[in-house]
Backbone as JSON Lines, residues from 0, in Angstrom:
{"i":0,"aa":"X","n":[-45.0,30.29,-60.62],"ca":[-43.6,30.28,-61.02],"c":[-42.84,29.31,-60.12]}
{"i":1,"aa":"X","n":[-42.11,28.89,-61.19],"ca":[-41.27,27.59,-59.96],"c":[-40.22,27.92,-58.72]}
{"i":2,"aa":"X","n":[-39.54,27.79,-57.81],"ca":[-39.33,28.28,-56.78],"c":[-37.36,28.17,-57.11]}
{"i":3,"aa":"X","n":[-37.12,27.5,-57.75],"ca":[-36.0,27.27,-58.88],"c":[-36.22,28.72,-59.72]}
{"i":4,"aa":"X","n":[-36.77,28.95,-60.29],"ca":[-36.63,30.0,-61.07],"c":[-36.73,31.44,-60.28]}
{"i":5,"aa":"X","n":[-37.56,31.33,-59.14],"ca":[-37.46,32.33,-58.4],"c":[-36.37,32.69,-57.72]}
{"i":6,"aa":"X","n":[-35.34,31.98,-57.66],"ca":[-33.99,31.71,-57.19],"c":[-32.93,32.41,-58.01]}
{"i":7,"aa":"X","n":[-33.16,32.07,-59.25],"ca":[-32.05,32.81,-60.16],"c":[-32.46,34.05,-60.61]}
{"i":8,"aa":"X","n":[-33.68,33.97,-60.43],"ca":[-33.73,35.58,-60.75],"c":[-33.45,36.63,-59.76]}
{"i":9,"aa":"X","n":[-33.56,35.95,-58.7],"ca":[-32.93,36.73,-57.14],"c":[-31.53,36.98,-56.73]}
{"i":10,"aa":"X","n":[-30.79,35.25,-57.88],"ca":[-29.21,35.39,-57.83],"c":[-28.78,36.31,-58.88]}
{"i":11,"aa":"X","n":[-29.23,36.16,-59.99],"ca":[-29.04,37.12,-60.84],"c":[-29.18,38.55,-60.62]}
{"i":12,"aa":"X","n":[-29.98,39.37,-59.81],"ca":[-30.39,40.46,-59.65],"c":[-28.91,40.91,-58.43]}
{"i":13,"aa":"X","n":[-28.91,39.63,-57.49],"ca":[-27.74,40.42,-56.72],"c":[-26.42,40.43,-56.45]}
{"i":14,"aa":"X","n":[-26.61,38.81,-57.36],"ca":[-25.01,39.1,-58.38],"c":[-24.64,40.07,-59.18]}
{"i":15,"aa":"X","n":[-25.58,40.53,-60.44],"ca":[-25.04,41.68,-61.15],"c":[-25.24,42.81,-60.22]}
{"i":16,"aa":"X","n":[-25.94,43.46,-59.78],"ca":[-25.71,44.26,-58.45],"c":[-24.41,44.57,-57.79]}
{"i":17,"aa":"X","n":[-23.96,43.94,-57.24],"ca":[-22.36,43.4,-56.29],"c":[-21.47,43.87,-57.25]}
{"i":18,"aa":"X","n":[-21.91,43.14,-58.32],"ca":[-20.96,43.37,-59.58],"c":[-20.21,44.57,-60.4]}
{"i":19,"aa":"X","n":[-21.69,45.09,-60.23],"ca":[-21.36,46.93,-61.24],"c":[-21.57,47.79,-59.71]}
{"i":20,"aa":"X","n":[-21.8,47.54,-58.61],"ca":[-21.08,48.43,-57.44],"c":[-19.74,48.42,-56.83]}
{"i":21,"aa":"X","n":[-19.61,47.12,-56.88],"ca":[-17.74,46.88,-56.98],"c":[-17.08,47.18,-57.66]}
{"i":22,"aa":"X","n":[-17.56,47.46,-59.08],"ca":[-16.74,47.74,-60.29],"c":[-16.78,49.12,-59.96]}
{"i":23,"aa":"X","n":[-17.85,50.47,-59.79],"ca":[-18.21,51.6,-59.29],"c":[-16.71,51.88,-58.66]}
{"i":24,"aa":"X","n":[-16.91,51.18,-57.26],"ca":[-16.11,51.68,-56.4],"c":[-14.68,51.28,-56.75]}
{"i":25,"aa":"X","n":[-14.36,50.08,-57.8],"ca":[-13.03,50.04,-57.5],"c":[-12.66,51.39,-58.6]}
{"i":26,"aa":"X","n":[-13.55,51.52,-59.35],"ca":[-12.91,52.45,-60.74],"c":[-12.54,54.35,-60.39]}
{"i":27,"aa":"X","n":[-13.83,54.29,-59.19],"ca":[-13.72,55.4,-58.6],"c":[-12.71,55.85,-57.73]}
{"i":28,"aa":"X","n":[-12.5,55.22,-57.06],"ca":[-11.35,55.07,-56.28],"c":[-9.93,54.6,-56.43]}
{"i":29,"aa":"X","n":[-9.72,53.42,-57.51],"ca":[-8.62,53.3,-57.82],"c":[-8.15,54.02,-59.08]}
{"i":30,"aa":"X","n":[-8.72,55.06,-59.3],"ca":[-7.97,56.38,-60.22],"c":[-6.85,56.72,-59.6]}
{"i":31,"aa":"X","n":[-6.89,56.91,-58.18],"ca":[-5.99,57.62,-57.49],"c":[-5.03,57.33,-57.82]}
{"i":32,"aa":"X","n":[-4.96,55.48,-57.13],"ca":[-4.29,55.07,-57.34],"c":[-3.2,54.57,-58.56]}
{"i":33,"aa":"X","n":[-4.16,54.46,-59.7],"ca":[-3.39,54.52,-60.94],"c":[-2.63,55.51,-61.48]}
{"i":34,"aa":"X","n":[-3.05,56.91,-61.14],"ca":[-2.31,57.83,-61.12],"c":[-0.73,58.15,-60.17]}
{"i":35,"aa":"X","n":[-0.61,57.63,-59.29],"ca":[0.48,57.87,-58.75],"c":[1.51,56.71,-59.63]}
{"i":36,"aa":"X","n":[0.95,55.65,-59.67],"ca":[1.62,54.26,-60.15],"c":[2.17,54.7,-61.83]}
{"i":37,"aa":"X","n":[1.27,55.69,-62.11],"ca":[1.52,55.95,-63.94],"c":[2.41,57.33,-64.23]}
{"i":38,"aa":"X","n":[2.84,57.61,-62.66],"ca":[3.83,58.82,-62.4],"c":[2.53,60.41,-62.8]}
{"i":39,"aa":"X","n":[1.89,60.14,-62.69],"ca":[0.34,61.27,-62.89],"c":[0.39,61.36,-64.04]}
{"i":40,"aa":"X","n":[0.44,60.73,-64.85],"ca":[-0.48,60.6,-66.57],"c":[-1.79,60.44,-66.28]}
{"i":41,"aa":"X","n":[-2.65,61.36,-66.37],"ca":[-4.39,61.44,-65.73],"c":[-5.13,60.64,-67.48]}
{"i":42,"aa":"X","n":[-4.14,60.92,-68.57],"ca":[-5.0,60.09,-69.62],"c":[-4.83,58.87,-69.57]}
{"i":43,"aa":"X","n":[-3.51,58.27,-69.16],"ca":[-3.24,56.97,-69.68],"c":[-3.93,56.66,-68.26]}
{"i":44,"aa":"X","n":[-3.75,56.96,-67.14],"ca":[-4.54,56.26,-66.09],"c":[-6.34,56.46,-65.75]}
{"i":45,"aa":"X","n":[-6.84,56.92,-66.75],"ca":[-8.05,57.05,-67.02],"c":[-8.2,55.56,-67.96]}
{"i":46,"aa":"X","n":[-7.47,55.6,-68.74],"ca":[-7.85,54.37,-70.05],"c":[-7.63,53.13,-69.33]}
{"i":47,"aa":"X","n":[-6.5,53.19,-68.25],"ca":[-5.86,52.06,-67.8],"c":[-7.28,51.88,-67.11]}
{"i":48,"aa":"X","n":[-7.62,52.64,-66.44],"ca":[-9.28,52.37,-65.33],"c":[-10.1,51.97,-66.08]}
{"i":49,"aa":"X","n":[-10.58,52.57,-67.08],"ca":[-11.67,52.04,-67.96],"c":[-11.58,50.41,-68.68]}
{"i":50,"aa":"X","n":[-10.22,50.03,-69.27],"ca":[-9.71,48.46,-69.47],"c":[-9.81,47.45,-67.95]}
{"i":51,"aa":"X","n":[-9.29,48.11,-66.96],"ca":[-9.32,47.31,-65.8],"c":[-11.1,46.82,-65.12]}
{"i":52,"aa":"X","n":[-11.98,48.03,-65.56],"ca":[-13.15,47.73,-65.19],"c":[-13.71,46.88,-66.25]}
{"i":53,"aa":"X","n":[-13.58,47.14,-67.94],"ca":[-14.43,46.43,-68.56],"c":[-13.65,44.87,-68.36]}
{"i":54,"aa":"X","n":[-12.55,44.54,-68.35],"ca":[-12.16,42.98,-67.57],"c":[-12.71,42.64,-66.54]}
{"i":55,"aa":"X","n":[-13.14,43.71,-65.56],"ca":[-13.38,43.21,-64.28],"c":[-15.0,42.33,-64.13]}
{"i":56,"aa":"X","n":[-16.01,43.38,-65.6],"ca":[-16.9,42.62,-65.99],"c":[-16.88,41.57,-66.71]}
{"i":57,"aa":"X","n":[-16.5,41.54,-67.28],"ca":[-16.26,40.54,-68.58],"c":[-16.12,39.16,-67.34]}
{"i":58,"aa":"X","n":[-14.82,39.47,-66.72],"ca":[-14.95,38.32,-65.84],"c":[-15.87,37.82,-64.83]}
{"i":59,"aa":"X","n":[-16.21,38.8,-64.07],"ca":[-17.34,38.61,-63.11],"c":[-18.48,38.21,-63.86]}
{"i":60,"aa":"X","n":[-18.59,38.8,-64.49],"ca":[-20.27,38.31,-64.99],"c":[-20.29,37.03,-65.78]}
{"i":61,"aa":"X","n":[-19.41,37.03,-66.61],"ca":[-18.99,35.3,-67.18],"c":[-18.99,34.53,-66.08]}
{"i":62,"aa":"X","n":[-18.5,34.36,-65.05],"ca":[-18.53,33.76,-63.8],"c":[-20.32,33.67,-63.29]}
{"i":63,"aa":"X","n":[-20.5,34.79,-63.04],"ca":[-22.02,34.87,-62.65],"c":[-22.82,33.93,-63.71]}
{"i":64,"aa":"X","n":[-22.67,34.34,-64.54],"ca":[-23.69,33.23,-65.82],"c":[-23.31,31.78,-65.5]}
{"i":65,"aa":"X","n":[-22.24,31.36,-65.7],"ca":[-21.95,30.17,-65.33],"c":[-22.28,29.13,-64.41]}
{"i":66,"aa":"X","n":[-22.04,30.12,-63.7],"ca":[-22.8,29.67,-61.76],"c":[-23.96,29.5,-61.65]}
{"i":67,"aa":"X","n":[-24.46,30.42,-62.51],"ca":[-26.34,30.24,-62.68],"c":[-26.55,28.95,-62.48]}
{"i":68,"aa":"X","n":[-26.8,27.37,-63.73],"ca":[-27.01,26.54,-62.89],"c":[-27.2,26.03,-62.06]}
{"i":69,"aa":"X","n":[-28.05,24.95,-61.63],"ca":[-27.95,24.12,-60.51],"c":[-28.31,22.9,-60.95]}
{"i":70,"aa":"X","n":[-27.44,21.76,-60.15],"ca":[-28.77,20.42,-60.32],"c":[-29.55,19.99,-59.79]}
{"i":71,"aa":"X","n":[-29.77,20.9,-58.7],"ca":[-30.89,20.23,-57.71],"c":[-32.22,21.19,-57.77]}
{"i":72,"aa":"X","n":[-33.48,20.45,-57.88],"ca":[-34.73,21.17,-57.71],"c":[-35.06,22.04,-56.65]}
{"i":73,"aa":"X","n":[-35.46,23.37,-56.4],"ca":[-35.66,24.06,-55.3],"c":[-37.26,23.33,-55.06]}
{"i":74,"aa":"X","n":[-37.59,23.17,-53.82],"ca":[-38.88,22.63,-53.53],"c":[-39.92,23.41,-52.5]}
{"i":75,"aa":"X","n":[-38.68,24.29,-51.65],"ca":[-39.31,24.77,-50.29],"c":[-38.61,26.4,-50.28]}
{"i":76,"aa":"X","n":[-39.01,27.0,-49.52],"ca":[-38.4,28.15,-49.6],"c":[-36.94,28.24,-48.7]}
{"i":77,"aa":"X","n":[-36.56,27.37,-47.84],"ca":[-35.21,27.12,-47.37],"c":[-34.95,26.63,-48.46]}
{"i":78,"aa":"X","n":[-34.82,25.79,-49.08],"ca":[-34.01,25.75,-50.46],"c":[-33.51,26.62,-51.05]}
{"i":79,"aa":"X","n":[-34.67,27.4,-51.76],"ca":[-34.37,29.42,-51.88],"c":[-33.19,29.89,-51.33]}
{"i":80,"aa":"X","n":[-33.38,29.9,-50.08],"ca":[-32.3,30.79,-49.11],"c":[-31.1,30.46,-49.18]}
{"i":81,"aa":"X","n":[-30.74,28.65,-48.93],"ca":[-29.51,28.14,-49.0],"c":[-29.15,28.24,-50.06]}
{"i":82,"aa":"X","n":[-30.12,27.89,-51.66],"ca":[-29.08,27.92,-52.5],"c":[-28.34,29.22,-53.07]}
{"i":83,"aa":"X","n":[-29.37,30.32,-52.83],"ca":[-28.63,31.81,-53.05],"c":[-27.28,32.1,-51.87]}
{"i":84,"aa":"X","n":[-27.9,31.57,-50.48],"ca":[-26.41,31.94,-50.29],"c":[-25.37,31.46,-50.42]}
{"i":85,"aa":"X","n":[-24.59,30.18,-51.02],"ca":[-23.85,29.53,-51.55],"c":[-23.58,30.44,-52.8]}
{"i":86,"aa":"X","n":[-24.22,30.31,-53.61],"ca":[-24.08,31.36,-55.2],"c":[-23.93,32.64,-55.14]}
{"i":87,"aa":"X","n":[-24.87,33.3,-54.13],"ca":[-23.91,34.84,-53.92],"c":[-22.66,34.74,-52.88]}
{"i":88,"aa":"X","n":[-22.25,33.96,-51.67],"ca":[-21.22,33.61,-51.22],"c":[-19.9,33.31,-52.12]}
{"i":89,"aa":"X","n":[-20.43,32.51,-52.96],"ca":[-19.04,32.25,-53.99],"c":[-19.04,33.39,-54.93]}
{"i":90,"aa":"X","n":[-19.93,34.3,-55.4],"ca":[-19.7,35.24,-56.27],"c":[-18.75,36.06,-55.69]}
{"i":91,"aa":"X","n":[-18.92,36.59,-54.3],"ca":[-18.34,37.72,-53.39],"c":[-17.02,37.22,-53.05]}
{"i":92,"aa":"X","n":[-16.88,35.79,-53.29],"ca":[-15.21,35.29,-52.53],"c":[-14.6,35.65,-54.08]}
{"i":93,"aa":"X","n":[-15.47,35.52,-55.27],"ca":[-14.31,35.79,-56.91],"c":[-14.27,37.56,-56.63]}
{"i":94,"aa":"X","n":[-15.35,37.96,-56.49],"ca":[-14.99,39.29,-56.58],"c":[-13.91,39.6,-55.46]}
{"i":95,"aa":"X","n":[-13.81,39.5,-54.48],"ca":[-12.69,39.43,-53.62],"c":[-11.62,39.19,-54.08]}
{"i":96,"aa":"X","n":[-11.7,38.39,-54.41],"ca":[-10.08,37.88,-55.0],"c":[-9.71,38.55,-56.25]}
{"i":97,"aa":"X","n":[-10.57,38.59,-57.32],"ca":[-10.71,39.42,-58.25],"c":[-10.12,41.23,-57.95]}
{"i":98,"aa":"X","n":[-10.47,41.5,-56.3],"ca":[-10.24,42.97,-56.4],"c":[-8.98,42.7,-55.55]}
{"i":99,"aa":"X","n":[-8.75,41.74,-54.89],"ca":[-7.05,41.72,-54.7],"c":[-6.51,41.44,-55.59]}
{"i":100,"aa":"X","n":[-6.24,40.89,-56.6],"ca":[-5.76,40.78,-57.37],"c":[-5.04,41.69,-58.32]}
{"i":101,"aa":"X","n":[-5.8,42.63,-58.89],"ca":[-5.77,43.83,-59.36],"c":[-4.97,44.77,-58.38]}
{"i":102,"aa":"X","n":[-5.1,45.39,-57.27],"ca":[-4.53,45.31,-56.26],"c":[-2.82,44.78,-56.21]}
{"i":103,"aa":"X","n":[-2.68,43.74,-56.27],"ca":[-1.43,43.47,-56.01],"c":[-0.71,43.5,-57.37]}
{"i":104,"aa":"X","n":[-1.23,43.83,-58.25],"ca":[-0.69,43.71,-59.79],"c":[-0.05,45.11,-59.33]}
{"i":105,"aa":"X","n":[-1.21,46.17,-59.14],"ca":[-0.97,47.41,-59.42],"c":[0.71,47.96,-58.49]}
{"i":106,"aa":"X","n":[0.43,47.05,-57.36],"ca":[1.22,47.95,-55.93],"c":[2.83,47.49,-56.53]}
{"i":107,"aa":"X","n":[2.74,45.87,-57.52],"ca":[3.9,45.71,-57.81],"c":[4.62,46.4,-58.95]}
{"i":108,"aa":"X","n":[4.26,47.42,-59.68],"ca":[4.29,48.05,-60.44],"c":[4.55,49.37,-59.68]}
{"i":109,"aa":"X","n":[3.97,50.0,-59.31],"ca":[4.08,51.23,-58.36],"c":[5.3,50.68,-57.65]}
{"i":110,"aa":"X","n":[5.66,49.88,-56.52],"ca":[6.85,49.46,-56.42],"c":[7.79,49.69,-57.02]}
{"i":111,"aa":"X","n":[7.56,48.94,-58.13],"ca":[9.21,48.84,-59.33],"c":[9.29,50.34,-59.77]}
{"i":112,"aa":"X","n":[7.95,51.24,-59.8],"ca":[8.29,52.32,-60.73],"c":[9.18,53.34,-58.91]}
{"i":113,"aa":"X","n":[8.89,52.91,-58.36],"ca":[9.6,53.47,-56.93],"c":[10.76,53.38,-56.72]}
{"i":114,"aa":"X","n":[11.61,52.29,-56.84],"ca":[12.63,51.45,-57.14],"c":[13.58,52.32,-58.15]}
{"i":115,"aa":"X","n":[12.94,52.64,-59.43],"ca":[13.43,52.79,-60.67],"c":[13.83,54.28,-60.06]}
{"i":116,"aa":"X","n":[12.79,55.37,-59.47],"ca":[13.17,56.57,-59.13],"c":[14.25,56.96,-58.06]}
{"i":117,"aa":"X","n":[14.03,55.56,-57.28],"ca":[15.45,56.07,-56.28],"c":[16.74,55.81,-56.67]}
{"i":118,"aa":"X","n":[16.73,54.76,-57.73],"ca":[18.12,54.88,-58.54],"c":[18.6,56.02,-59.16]}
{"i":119,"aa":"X","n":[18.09,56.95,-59.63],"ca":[18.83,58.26,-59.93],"c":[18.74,59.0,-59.5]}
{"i":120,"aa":"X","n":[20.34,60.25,-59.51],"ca":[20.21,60.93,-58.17],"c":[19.45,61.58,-58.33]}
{"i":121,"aa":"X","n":[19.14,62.54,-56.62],"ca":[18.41,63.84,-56.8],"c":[18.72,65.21,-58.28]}
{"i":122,"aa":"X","n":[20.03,65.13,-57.88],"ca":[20.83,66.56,-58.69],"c":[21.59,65.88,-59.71]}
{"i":123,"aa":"X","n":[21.8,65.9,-61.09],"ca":[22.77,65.33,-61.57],"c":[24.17,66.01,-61.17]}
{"i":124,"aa":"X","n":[25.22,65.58,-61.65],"ca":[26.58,66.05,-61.28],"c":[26.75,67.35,-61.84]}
{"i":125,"aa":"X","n":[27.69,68.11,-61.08],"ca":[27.63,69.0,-61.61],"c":[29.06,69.38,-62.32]}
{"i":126,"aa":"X","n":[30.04,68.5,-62.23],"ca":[31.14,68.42,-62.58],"c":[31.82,67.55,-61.9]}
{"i":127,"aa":"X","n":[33.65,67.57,-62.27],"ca":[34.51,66.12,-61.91],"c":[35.31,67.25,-61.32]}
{"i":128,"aa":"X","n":[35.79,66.78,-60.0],"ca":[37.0,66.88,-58.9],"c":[38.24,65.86,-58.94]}
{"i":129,"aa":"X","n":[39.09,66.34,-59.6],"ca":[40.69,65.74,-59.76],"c":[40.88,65.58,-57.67]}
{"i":130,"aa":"X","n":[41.1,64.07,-57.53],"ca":[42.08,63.86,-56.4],"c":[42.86,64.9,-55.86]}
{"i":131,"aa":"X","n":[42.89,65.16,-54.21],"ca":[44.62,66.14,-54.17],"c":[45.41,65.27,-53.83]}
{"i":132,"aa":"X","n":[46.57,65.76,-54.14],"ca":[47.93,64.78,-53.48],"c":[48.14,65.22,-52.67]}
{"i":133,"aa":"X","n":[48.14,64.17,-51.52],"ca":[48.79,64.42,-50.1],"c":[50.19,64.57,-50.1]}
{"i":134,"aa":"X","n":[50.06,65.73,-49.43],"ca":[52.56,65.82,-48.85],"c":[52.65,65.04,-47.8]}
């Protein structure tokens, strides 16, 4: 087997890997978070998790396929090494950014919905007080 092909099947294996464990953990964990941000709607922030992960593949792995390529022949087994770590290096800097991203979408939203709650009062009024006139 060519030493090129032994390459992508090694990038491939730990790209998609990275991929659906990052997705794991962000979906697992950022429930929480969608829940406070969705004021605790546990359905709509269940669906919102489930859309945010199947994008999160859709993109990552479109990315991963893409990247596959190379133009240069692997010849030696340092070839191997360098060119996977370049290709899983750049996979891990999209997923990075990819999970900040999401991330800062969410916090600006949670924000505004924070914002929106401290504008009205605690108690509504409970009635109107006529002025006194001073003597």
């Amino acid at each position: 087997m060519d030493r090129t092909v032994i390459a992508y099947v090694i990038y491939l294996l730990v790209s998609v890997g990275l991929t659906i464990w990052v997705a794991r953990t962000l979906s697992r964990n950022g429930r929480i978070f969608l829940a406070d941000v969705l004021h605790g709607n546990e359905k709509l922030a269940d669906a919102v998790n489930h859309l945010l992960v199947v994008g999160f593949y859709l993109v990552n792995l479109g990315f991963v396929a893409l990247y596959l390529s190379g133009d240069e022949t692997i010849t030696d087994t340092r070839g191997v090494f360098e060119a996977l770590s370049t290709k899983v290096g750049v996979v891990l800097l999209v997923l990075g950014v990819m999970h900040l991203g999401n991330v800062y979408v969410l916090n600006r939203i949670r924000r505004r919905g924070a914002m929106e709650r401290e504008q009205l009062p605690p108690v509504p009024p409970q009635g109107w007080a006529a002025p006194q006139a001073q003597a």
